Amino acid sequence: MLTQRSSWASSLVTGLIGWNGFFIIVALAFGLSVSPTTLFLAGTLTAIVQVVALRLLFFKLHLDRTLGYGALFGTISAAMLIVVDFALFPALTEHLLIWFLTAVYIGPAVGAFLSYFYKDDREIEAEAPAGEPVDYGRDGHWLEPFAFGAAAYLLVFLPHTTDIAVSALMVGAMSGVFAAGASHFVLFSKARNPILPFTIGLLGGAVQGAVTGLLFRHFAPQLWMSPIALGAASGVLTYLMTITRGYTLARAEDLAEANAAVTEAAGDAA
């Protein structure tokens, strides 16, 4: 179900990552006093309600037509839900404007992605050979980068409090997306000698990771090493996993194309 990005399960994961990721990153970046655990609860509740509502009304709201409808109703639903969050989680009201602006940034993105995933999956399925299982290609592995990043940050930061664990989980997940963008669509958009791409990727991972480490500056006394150093190590590990996966996917695609060419040539010869 998760390989199909337009499935209910994938839609819920999209919402959960979007709301929780940005809620927690905004709080860490601005040094807001709201607990990441509280934000995770608020983000999870909001994501579930928004995604369920948009999915139930998907065709009535024409989200299947264009990304614009997804963004529009994502914005409207987010603006309504953040008001509910203010009532349920009073800690958010201390920085009411920041959280409202964050919500109306996240909401349209989630709505647009629901529309995009639906349209893209339908196009892939329409192009698939009749009677054969649908191969979603690299798109079917869309969740892997989130998992790689989350695992890397949790492993390196070794969190001993819930707030640090939640922060590492979501910062890592979001970092994994950027790593995948670099590895899957740039460094290994096609199969190539891995030495230079791996070197560039790991250096980039160290820089990106060090920047994300700054988000943990408020937790510095509770961490076992400098947050910048931990971030850099987490970034390197995230990119290592993501680039390795990108390389294997590119190799598999090359092999599939070569096999298809051989089969076509054999057919022409016959």
PDB file of C-alpha atoms in Angstrom:
ATOM      1  CA  MET A   1       0.000   0.000   0.000  1.00  0.00           C
ATOM      2  CA  LEU A   2       2.823   2.450   0.762  1.00  0.00           C
ATOM      3  CA  THR A   3       4.444   1.928  -2.647  1.00  0.00           C
ATOM      4  CA  GLN A   4       1.304   3.465  -4.147  1.00  0.00           C
ATOM      5  CA  ARG A   5       1.671   7.101  -3.129  1.00  0.00           C
ATOM      6  CA  SER A   6      -2.021   7.843  -3.597  1.00  0.00           C
ATOM      7  CA  SER A   7      -3.188   5.117  -1.194  1.00  0.00           C
ATOM      8  CA  TRP A   8      -4.890   5.996   2.098  1.00  0.00           C
ATOM      9  CA  ALA A   9      -1.868   4.785   4.035  1.00  0.00           C
ATOM     10  CA  SER A  10       0.524   6.930   1.999  1.00  0.00           C
ATOM     11  CA  SER A  11      -1.747   9.958   2.283  1.00  0.00           C
ATOM     12  CA  LEU A  12      -1.750   9.677   6.068  1.00  0.00           C
ATOM     13  CA  VAL A  13       2.032   9.322   6.160  1.00  0.00           C
ATOM     14  CA  THR A  14       2.363  12.376   3.891  1.00  0.00           C
ATOM     15  CA  GLY A  15       0.261  14.429   6.292  1.00  0.00           C
ATOM     16  CA  LEU A  16       2.042  13.154   9.397  1.00  0.00           C
ATOM     17  CA  ILE A  17       5.495  13.923   8.024  1.00  0.00           C
ATOM     18  CA  GLY A  18       4.465  17.338   6.723  1.00  0.00           C
ATOM     19  CA  TRP A  19       2.730  18.603   9.855  1.00  0.00           C
ATOM     20  CA  ASN A  20       5.082  17.110  12.419  1.00  0.00           C
ATOM     21  CA  GLY A  21       8.213  17.879  10.455  1.00  0.00           C
ATOM     22  CA  PHE A  22       7.498  21.567   9.964  1.00  0.00           C
ATOM     23  CA  PHE A  23       5.925  22.081  13.390  1.00  0.00           C
ATOM     24  CA  ILE A  24       9.047  20.791  15.100  1.00  0.00           C
ATOM     25  CA  ILE A  25      11.586  22.414  12.765  1.00  0.00           C
ATOM     26  CA  VAL A  26       9.903  25.819  13.131  1.00  0.00           C
ATOM     27  CA  ALA A  27       9.922  25.502  16.923  1.00  0.00           C
ATOM     28  CA  LEU A  28      13.593  24.493  16.978  1.00  0.00           C
ATOM     29  CA  ALA A  29      14.644  27.157  14.479  1.00  0.00           C
ATOM     30  CA  PHE A  30      12.953  30.007  16.358  1.00  0.00           C
ATOM     31  CA  GLY A  31      13.748  28.657  19.798  1.00  0.00           C
ATOM     32  CA  LEU A  32      10.083  28.516  20.773  1.00  0.00           C
ATOM     33  CA  SER A  33       9.297  27.189  24.231  1.00  0.00           C
ATOM     34  CA  VAL A  34       6.668  24.664  23.094  1.00  0.00           C
ATOM     35  CA  SER A  35       7.693  21.081  23.807  1.00  0.00           C
ATOM     36  CA  PRO A  36       8.402  19.007  20.659  1.00  0.00           C
ATOM     37  CA  THR A  37       6.295  16.261  22.248  1.00  0.00           C
ATOM     38  CA  THR A  38       3.313  18.620  22.454  1.00  0.00           C
ATOM     39  CA  LEU A  39       3.898  19.708  18.873  1.00  0.00           C
ATOM     40  CA  PHE A  40       4.069  16.090  17.764  1.00  0.00           C
ATOM     41  CA  LEU A  41       0.685  15.409  19.347  1.00  0.00           C
ATOM     42  CA  ALA A  42      -0.812  18.541  17.780  1.00  0.00           C
ATOM     43  CA  GLY A  43       0.720  17.791  14.387  1.00  0.00           C
ATOM     44  CA  THR A  44      -0.432  14.172  14.437  1.00  0.00           C
ATOM     45  CA  LEU A  45      -4.009  15.100  15.307  1.00  0.00           C
ATOM     46  CA  THR A  46      -4.129  17.845  12.688  1.00  0.00           C
ATOM     47  CA  ALA A  47      -2.596  15.650   9.990  1.00  0.00           C
ATOM     48  CA  ILE A  48      -5.039  12.802  10.549  1.00  0.00           C
ATOM     49  CA  VAL A  49      -8.108  15.053  10.553  1.00  0.00           C
ATOM     50  CA  GLN A  50      -6.985  17.010   7.494  1.00  0.00           C
ATOM     51  CA  VAL A  51      -6.031  13.991   5.414  1.00  0.00           C
ATOM     52  CA  VAL A  52      -9.176  12.038   6.294  1.00  0.00           C
ATOM     53  CA  ALA A  53     -11.356  15.043   5.428  1.00  0.00           C
ATOM     54  CA  LEU A  54      -9.590  15.741   2.135  1.00  0.00           C
ATOM     55  CA  ARG A  55      -9.617  12.081   1.132  1.00  0.00           C
ATOM     56  CA  LEU A  56     -13.320  11.651   1.923  1.00  0.00           C
ATOM     57  CA  LEU A  57     -14.152  14.773  -0.102  1.00  0.00           C
ATOM     58  CA  PHE A  58     -11.419  14.198  -2.689  1.00  0.00           C
ATOM     59  CA  PHE A  59     -13.598  14.034  -5.797  1.00  0.00           C
ATOM     60  CA  LYS A  60     -16.272  16.452  -4.589  1.00  0.00           C
ATOM     61  CA  LEU A  61     -13.562  19.082  -4.067  1.00  0.00           C
ATOM     62  CA  HIS A  62     -11.998  18.195  -7.455  1.00  0.00           C
ATOM     63  CA  LEU A  63      -8.622  17.374  -5.935  1.00  0.00           C
ATOM     64  CA  ASP A  64      -8.224  14.806  -8.705  1.00  0.00           C
ATOM     65  CA  ARG A  65      -8.127  17.541 -11.359  1.00  0.00           C
ATOM     66  CA  THR A  66      -5.305  19.926 -10.530  1.00  0.00           C
ATOM     67  CA  LEU A  67      -2.785  20.674  -7.812  1.00  0.00           C
ATOM     68  CA  GLY A  68      -4.427  24.072  -7.422  1.00  0.00           C
ATOM     69  CA  TYR A  69      -7.557  22.548  -5.884  1.00  0.00           C
ATOM     70  CA  GLY A  70      -5.394  20.512  -3.539  1.00  0.00           C
ATOM     71  CA  ALA A  71      -3.482  23.610  -2.429  1.00  0.00           C
ATOM     72  CA  LEU A  72      -6.670  25.664  -2.044  1.00  0.00           C
ATOM     73  CA  PHE A  73      -8.555  23.211   0.129  1.00  0.00           C
ATOM     74  CA  GLY A  74      -5.369  22.279   1.935  1.00  0.00           C
ATOM     75  CA  THR A  75      -5.050  25.930   2.947  1.00  0.00           C
ATOM     76  CA  ILE A  76      -8.695  26.258   4.007  1.00  0.00           C
ATOM     77  CA  SER A  77      -8.649  23.073   6.074  1.00  0.00           C
ATOM     78  CA  ALA A  78      -5.304  23.996   7.682  1.00  0.00           C
ATOM     79  CA  ALA A  79      -6.556  27.443   8.692  1.00  0.00           C
ATOM     80  CA  MET A  80      -9.590  25.864  10.324  1.00  0.00           C
ATOM     81  CA  LEU A  81      -7.642  23.128  12.073  1.00  0.00           C
ATOM     82  CA  ILE A  82      -4.959  25.382  13.552  1.00  0.00           C
ATOM     83  CA  VAL A  83      -7.729  27.268  15.346  1.00  0.00           C
ATOM     84  CA  VAL A  84      -8.815  23.965  16.868  1.00  0.00           C
ATOM     85  CA  ASP A  85      -5.191  23.313  17.840  1.00  0.00           C
ATOM     86  CA  PHE A  86      -5.105  26.641  19.671  1.00  0.00           C
ATOM     87  CA  ALA A  87      -8.033  25.486  21.774  1.00  0.00           C
ATOM     88  CA  LEU A  88      -6.679  21.996  22.435  1.00  0.00           C
ATOM     89  CA  PHE A  89      -3.025  22.975  22.939  1.00  0.00           C
ATOM     90  CA  PRO A  90      -2.886  26.338  24.762  1.00  0.00           C
ATOM     91  CA  ALA A  91       0.937  26.357  24.561  1.00  0.00           C
ATOM     92  CA  LEU A  92       0.612  27.244  20.870  1.00  0.00           C
ATOM     93  CA  THR A  93      -1.176  30.507  21.587  1.00  0.00           C
ATOM     94  CA  GLU A  94       1.987  32.104  22.964  1.00  0.00           C
ATOM     95  CA  HIS A  95       3.203  32.415  19.364  1.00  0.00           C
ATOM     96  CA  LEU A  96      -0.157  32.442  17.644  1.00  0.00           C
ATOM     97  CA  LEU A  97       0.894  34.235  14.446  1.00  0.00           C
ATOM     98  CA  ILE A  98       3.917  31.975  13.855  1.00  0.00           C
ATOM     99  CA  TRP A  99       1.829  28.838  14.186  1.00  0.00           C
ATOM    100  CA  PHE A 100      -0.977  30.189  12.016  1.00  0.00           C
ATOM    101  CA  LEU A 101       1.488  31.080   9.235  1.00  0.00           C
ATOM    102  CA  THR A 102       3.173  27.699   9.614  1.00  0.00           C
ATOM    103  CA  ALA A 103      -0.185  25.940   9.292  1.00  0.00           C
ATOM    104  CA  VAL A 104      -1.196  27.806   6.142  1.00  0.00           C
ATOM    105  CA  TYR A 105       2.197  26.883   4.686  1.00  0.00           C
ATOM    106  CA  ILE A 106       1.927  23.185   5.537  1.00  0.00           C
ATOM    107  CA  GLY A 107      -1.744  22.801   4.610  1.00  0.00           C
ATOM    108  CA  PRO A 108      -1.531  23.694   0.904  1.00  0.00           C
ATOM    109  CA  ALA A 109       1.612  21.592   0.528  1.00  0.00           C
ATOM    110  CA  VAL A 110      -0.138  18.511   1.930  1.00  0.00           C
ATOM    111  CA  GLY A 111      -3.223  19.131  -0.224  1.00  0.00           C
ATOM    112  CA  ALA A 112      -1.134  19.652  -3.363  1.00  0.00           C
ATOM    113  CA  PHE A 113       0.853  16.478  -2.730  1.00  0.00           C
ATOM    114  CA  LEU A 114      -2.355  14.462  -2.335  1.00  0.00           C
ATOM    115  CA  SER A 115      -3.499  15.766  -5.732  1.00  0.00           C
ATOM    116  CA  TYR A 116      -0.100  15.222  -7.350  1.00  0.00           C
ATOM    117  CA  PHE A 117       0.328  11.690  -6.041  1.00  0.00           C
ATOM    118  CA  TYR A 118      -3.155  10.752  -7.269  1.00  0.00           C
ATOM    119  CA  LYS A 119      -2.557  12.114 -10.762  1.00  0.00           C
ATOM    120  CA  ASP A 120       0.958  10.681 -11.057  1.00  0.00           C
ATOM    121  CA  ASP A 121      -0.052   7.209  -9.865  1.00  0.00           C
ATOM    122  CA  ARG A 122      -2.928   7.123 -12.351  1.00  0.00           C
ATOM    123  CA  GLU A 123      -0.549   8.037 -15.192  1.00  0.00           C
ATOM    124  CA  ILE A 124       1.906   5.311 -14.179  1.00  0.00           C
ATOM    125  CA  GLU A 125      -0.902   2.755 -13.981  1.00  0.00           C
ATOM    126  CA  ALA A 126      -2.288   3.816 -17.368  1.00  0.00           C
ATOM    127  CA  GLU A 127       1.112   3.254 -18.985  1.00  0.00           C
ATOM    128  CA  ALA A 128       1.668  -0.155 -17.352  1.00  0.00           C
ATOM    129  CA  PRO A 129       1.363  -3.240 -19.590  1.00  0.00           C
ATOM    130  CA  ALA A 130      -2.081  -4.813 -19.351  1.00  0.00           C
ATOM    131  CA  GLY A 131      -2.295  -7.836 -17.077  1.00  0.00           C
ATOM    132  CA  GLU A 132       1.037  -7.174 -15.360  1.00  0.00           C
ATOM    133  CA  PRO A 133       1.700  -5.790 -11.857  1.00  0.00           C
ATOM    134  CA  VAL A 134       2.220  -2.040 -11.863  1.00  0.00           C
ATOM    135  CA  ASP A 135       5.849  -1.040 -11.402  1.00  0.00           C
ATOM    136  CA  TYR A 136       6.004   2.396  -9.762  1.00  0.00           C
ATOM    137  CA  GLY A 137       9.783   2.500 -10.243  1.00  0.00           C
ATOM    138  CA  ARG A 138      11.679   4.912  -8.033  1.00  0.00           C
ATOM    139  CA  ASP A 139       8.409   6.496  -6.979  1.00  0.00           C
ATOM    140  CA  GLY A 140       7.510   3.273  -5.206  1.00  0.00           C
ATOM    141  CA  HIS A 141      10.467   3.845  -2.862  1.00  0.00           C
ATOM    142  CA  TRP A 142       9.388   7.359  -1.865  1.00  0.00           C
ATOM    143  CA  LEU A 143       9.259   6.610   1.862  1.00  0.00           C
ATOM    144  CA  GLU A 144      12.736   5.131   2.150  1.00  0.00           C
ATOM    145  CA  PRO A 145      14.586   8.479   2.430  1.00  0.00           C
ATOM    146  CA  PHE A 146      12.393   9.528   5.361  1.00  0.00           C
ATOM    147  CA  ALA A 147      13.215   6.270   7.127  1.00  0.00           C
ATOM    148  CA  PHE A 148      16.941   6.545   6.353  1.00  0.00           C
ATOM    149  CA  GLY A 149      17.150  10.056   7.759  1.00  0.00           C
ATOM    150  CA  ALA A 150      15.092   9.285  10.850  1.00  0.00           C
ATOM    151  CA  ALA A 151      17.151   6.174  11.612  1.00  0.00           C
ATOM    152  CA  ALA A 152      20.458   8.015  11.114  1.00  0.00           C
ATOM    153  CA  TYR A 153      19.585  10.896  13.437  1.00  0.00           C
ATOM    154  CA  LEU A 154      18.150   8.646  16.133  1.00  0.00           C
ATOM    155  CA  LEU A 155      21.240   6.420  15.985  1.00  0.00           C
ATOM    156  CA  VAL A 156      23.731   9.280  16.181  1.00  0.00           C
ATOM    157  CA  PHE A 157      21.944  11.518  18.679  1.00  0.00           C
ATOM    158  CA  LEU A 158      21.127   8.624  21.038  1.00  0.00           C
ATOM    159  CA  PRO A 159      18.213  10.577  22.560  1.00  0.00           C
ATOM    160  CA  HIS A 160      17.421   9.943  26.221  1.00  0.00           C
ATOM    161  CA  THR A 161      14.400  12.253  26.438  1.00  0.00           C
ATOM    162  CA  THR A 162      11.161  12.209  24.469  1.00  0.00           C
ATOM    163  CA  ASP A 163      11.657  15.771  23.231  1.00  0.00           C
ATOM    164  CA  ILE A 164      15.082  15.017  21.763  1.00  0.00           C
ATOM    165  CA  ALA A 165      13.844  11.734  20.287  1.00  0.00           C
ATOM    166  CA  VAL A 166      10.878  13.396  18.575  1.00  0.00           C
ATOM    167  CA  SER A 167      13.112  16.203  17.306  1.00  0.00           C
ATOM    168  CA  ALA A 168      15.725  13.788  15.944  1.00  0.00           C
ATOM    169  CA  LEU A 169      13.014  11.669  14.339  1.00  0.00           C
ATOM    170  CA  MET A 170      11.419  14.534  12.424  1.00  0.00           C
ATOM    171  CA  VAL A 171      14.563  16.535  11.585  1.00  0.00           C
ATOM    172  CA  GLY A 172      16.119  13.311  10.351  1.00  0.00           C
ATOM    173  CA  ALA A 173      13.078  12.407   8.260  1.00  0.00           C
ATOM    174  CA  MET A 174      13.018  15.815   6.582  1.00  0.00           C
ATOM    175  CA  SER A 175      16.793  15.688   6.028  1.00  0.00           C
ATOM    176  CA  GLY A 176      16.366  12.355   4.295  1.00  0.00           C
ATOM    177  CA  VAL A 177      14.141  13.979   1.687  1.00  0.00           C
ATOM    178  CA  PHE A 178      16.844  16.492   0.722  1.00  0.00           C
ATOM    179  CA  ALA A 179      19.384  13.671   0.636  1.00  0.00           C
ATOM    180  CA  ALA A 180      17.165  11.684  -1.715  1.00  0.00           C
ATOM    181  CA  GLY A 181      16.730  14.689  -3.980  1.00  0.00           C
ATOM    182  CA  ALA A 182      20.498  14.937  -4.324  1.00  0.00           C
ATOM    183  CA  SER A 183      21.189  11.224  -4.672  1.00  0.00           C
ATOM    184  CA  HIS A 184      18.230   9.965  -6.715  1.00  0.00           C
ATOM    185  CA  PHE A 185      17.784  12.882  -9.115  1.00  0.00           C
ATOM    186  CA  VAL A 186      21.290  14.353  -9.410  1.00  0.00           C
ATOM    187  CA  LEU A 187      24.158  12.098  -8.356  1.00  0.00           C
ATOM    188  CA  PHE A 188      22.475   8.883  -9.477  1.00  0.00           C
ATOM    189  CA  SER A 189      19.829  10.048 -11.905  1.00  0.00           C
ATOM    190  CA  LYS A 190      21.450   7.279 -13.955  1.00  0.00           C
ATOM    191  CA  ALA A 191      24.072   4.640 -13.211  1.00  0.00           C
ATOM    192  CA  ARG A 192      27.640   5.954 -13.171  1.00  0.00           C
ATOM    193  CA  ASN A 193      31.005   5.367 -11.502  1.00  0.00           C
ATOM    194  CA  PRO A 194      30.155   5.769  -7.820  1.00  0.00           C
ATOM    195  CA  ILE A 195      33.447   7.219  -6.501  1.00  0.00           C
ATOM    196  CA  LEU A 196      32.871  10.900  -7.303  1.00  0.00           C
ATOM    197  CA  PRO A 197      29.108  10.902  -6.558  1.00  0.00           C
ATOM    198  CA  PHE A 198      29.708   9.238  -3.179  1.00  0.00           C
ATOM    199  CA  THR A 199      32.460  11.724  -2.318  1.00  0.00           C
ATOM    200  CA  ILE A 200      30.343  14.732  -3.269  1.00  0.00           C
ATOM    201  CA  GLY A 201      27.305  13.307  -1.487  1.00  0.00           C
ATOM    202  CA  LEU A 202      29.074  12.587   1.782  1.00  0.00           C
ATOM    203  CA  LEU A 203      30.648  16.045   1.849  1.00  0.00           C
ATOM    204  CA  GLY A 204      27.259  17.575   1.137  1.00  0.00           C
ATOM    205  CA  GLY A 205      25.742  15.429   3.855  1.00  0.00           C
ATOM    206  CA  ALA A 206      28.278  16.687   6.385  1.00  0.00           C
ATOM    207  CA  VAL A 207      27.473  20.325   5.539  1.00  0.00           C
ATOM    208  CA  GLN A 208      23.708  19.806   5.533  1.00  0.00           C
ATOM    209  CA  GLY A 209      23.902  17.808   8.738  1.00  0.00           C
ATOM    210  CA  ALA A 210      25.985  20.450  10.505  1.00  0.00           C
ATOM    211  CA  VAL A 211      23.344  23.054   9.639  1.00  0.00           C
ATOM    212  CA  THR A 212      20.575  20.858  11.024  1.00  0.00           C
ATOM    213  CA  GLY A 213      22.676  20.370  14.138  1.00  0.00           C
ATOM    214  CA  LEU A 214      22.090  24.048  14.927  1.00  0.00           C
ATOM    215  CA  LEU A 215      18.420  23.202  15.426  1.00  0.00           C
ATOM    216  CA  PHE A 216      19.450  21.174  18.481  1.00  0.00           C
ATOM    217  CA  ARG A 217      21.420  24.003  20.085  1.00  0.00           C
ATOM    218  CA  HIS A 218      18.874  24.329  22.910  1.00  0.00           C
ATOM    219  CA  PHE A 219      19.433  20.676  23.793  1.00  0.00           C
ATOM    220  CA  ALA A 220      23.239  21.041  23.870  1.00  0.00           C
ATOM    221  CA  PRO A 221      23.628  20.392  27.629  1.00  0.00           C
ATOM    222  CA  GLN A 222      21.661  17.151  27.247  1.00  0.00           C
ATOM    223  CA  LEU A 223      23.600  15.814  24.249  1.00  0.00           C
ATOM    224  CA  TRP A 224      26.669  13.617  24.428  1.00  0.00           C
ATOM    225  CA  MET A 225      28.566  15.763  21.899  1.00  0.00           C
ATOM    226  CA  SER A 226      28.334  19.141  20.192  1.00  0.00           C
ATOM    227  CA  PRO A 227      25.014  19.386  18.309  1.00  0.00           C
ATOM    228  CA  ILE A 228      26.851  20.568  15.188  1.00  0.00           C
ATOM    229  CA  ALA A 229      29.155  17.533  15.291  1.00  0.00           C
ATOM    230  CA  LEU A 230      26.217  15.208  15.871  1.00  0.00           C
ATOM    231  CA  GLY A 231      24.326  16.855  13.027  1.00  0.00           C
ATOM    232  CA  ALA A 232      27.288  16.484  10.671  1.00  0.00           C
ATOM    233  CA  ALA A 233      27.678  12.797  11.557  1.00  0.00           C
ATOM    234  CA  SER A 234      23.936  12.251  11.118  1.00  0.00           C
ATOM    235  CA  GLY A 235      24.048  13.974   7.734  1.00  0.00           C
ATOM    236  CA  VAL A 236      26.916  11.820   6.533  1.00  0.00           C
ATOM    237  CA  LEU A 237      25.127   8.644   7.620  1.00  0.00           C
ATOM    238  CA  THR A 238      21.862   9.794   6.031  1.00  0.00           C
ATOM    239  CA  TYR A 239      23.562  10.519   2.716  1.00  0.00           C
ATOM    240  CA  LEU A 240      25.520   7.274   2.864  1.00  0.00           C
ATOM    241  CA  MET A 241      22.308   5.252   3.110  1.00  0.00           C
ATOM    242  CA  THR A 242      20.428   7.357   0.578  1.00  0.00           C
ATOM    243  CA  ILE A 243      23.225   7.471  -1.987  1.00  0.00           C
ATOM    244  CA  THR A 244      23.760   3.735  -1.677  1.00  0.00           C
ATOM    245  CA  ARG A 245      20.072   3.221  -2.353  1.00  0.00           C
ATOM    246  CA  GLY A 246      20.152   5.645  -5.273  1.00  0.00           C
ATOM    247  CA  TYR A 247      23.097   3.768  -6.752  1.00  0.00           C
ATOM    248  CA  THR A 248      21.367   0.394  -6.480  1.00  0.00           C
ATOM    249  CA  LEU A 249      18.172   1.785  -8.040  1.00  0.00           C
ATOM    250  CA  ALA A 250      20.128   3.299 -10.935  1.00  0.00           C
ATOM    251  CA  ARG A 251      21.972   0.010 -11.492  1.00  0.00           C
ATOM    252  CA  ALA A 252      18.697  -1.934 -11.436  1.00  0.00           C
ATOM    253  CA  GLU A 253      17.154   0.447 -13.989  1.00  0.00           C
ATOM    254  CA  ASP A 254      20.190   0.100 -16.251  1.00  0.00           C
ATOM    255  CA  LEU A 255      20.009  -3.693 -16.018  1.00  0.00           C
ATOM    256  CA  ALA A 256      16.267  -3.680 -16.769  1.00  0.00           C
ATOM    257  CA  GLU A 257      16.822  -1.470 -19.818  1.00  0.00           C
ATOM    258  CA  ALA A 258      19.638  -3.725 -21.038  1.00  0.00           C
ATOM    259  CA  ASN A 259      17.484  -6.824 -20.632  1.00  0.00           C
ATOM    260  CA  ALA A 260      14.620  -5.125 -22.460  1.00  0.00           C
ATOM    261  CA  ALA A 261      16.946  -4.186 -25.311  1.00  0.00           C
ATOM    262  CA  VAL A 262      18.207  -7.786 -25.577  1.00  0.00           C
ATOM    263  CA  THR A 263      14.647  -9.135 -25.588  1.00  0.00           C
ATOM    264  CA  GLU A 264      13.608  -6.620 -28.275  1.00  0.00           C
ATOM    265  CA  ALA A 265      16.643  -7.478 -30.400  1.00  0.00           C
ATOM    266  CA  ALA A 266      15.904 -11.182 -30.087  1.00  0.00           C
ATOM    267  CA  GLY A 267      12.317 -10.542 -31.131  1.00  0.00           C
ATOM    268  CA  ASP A 268      13.403  -8.547 -34.182  1.00  0.00           C
ATOM    269  CA  ALA A 269      15.871 -11.264 -35.156  1.00  0.00           C
ATOM    270  CA  ALA A 270      13.152 -13.915 -34.943  1.00  0.00           C
TER     271      ALA A 270
END
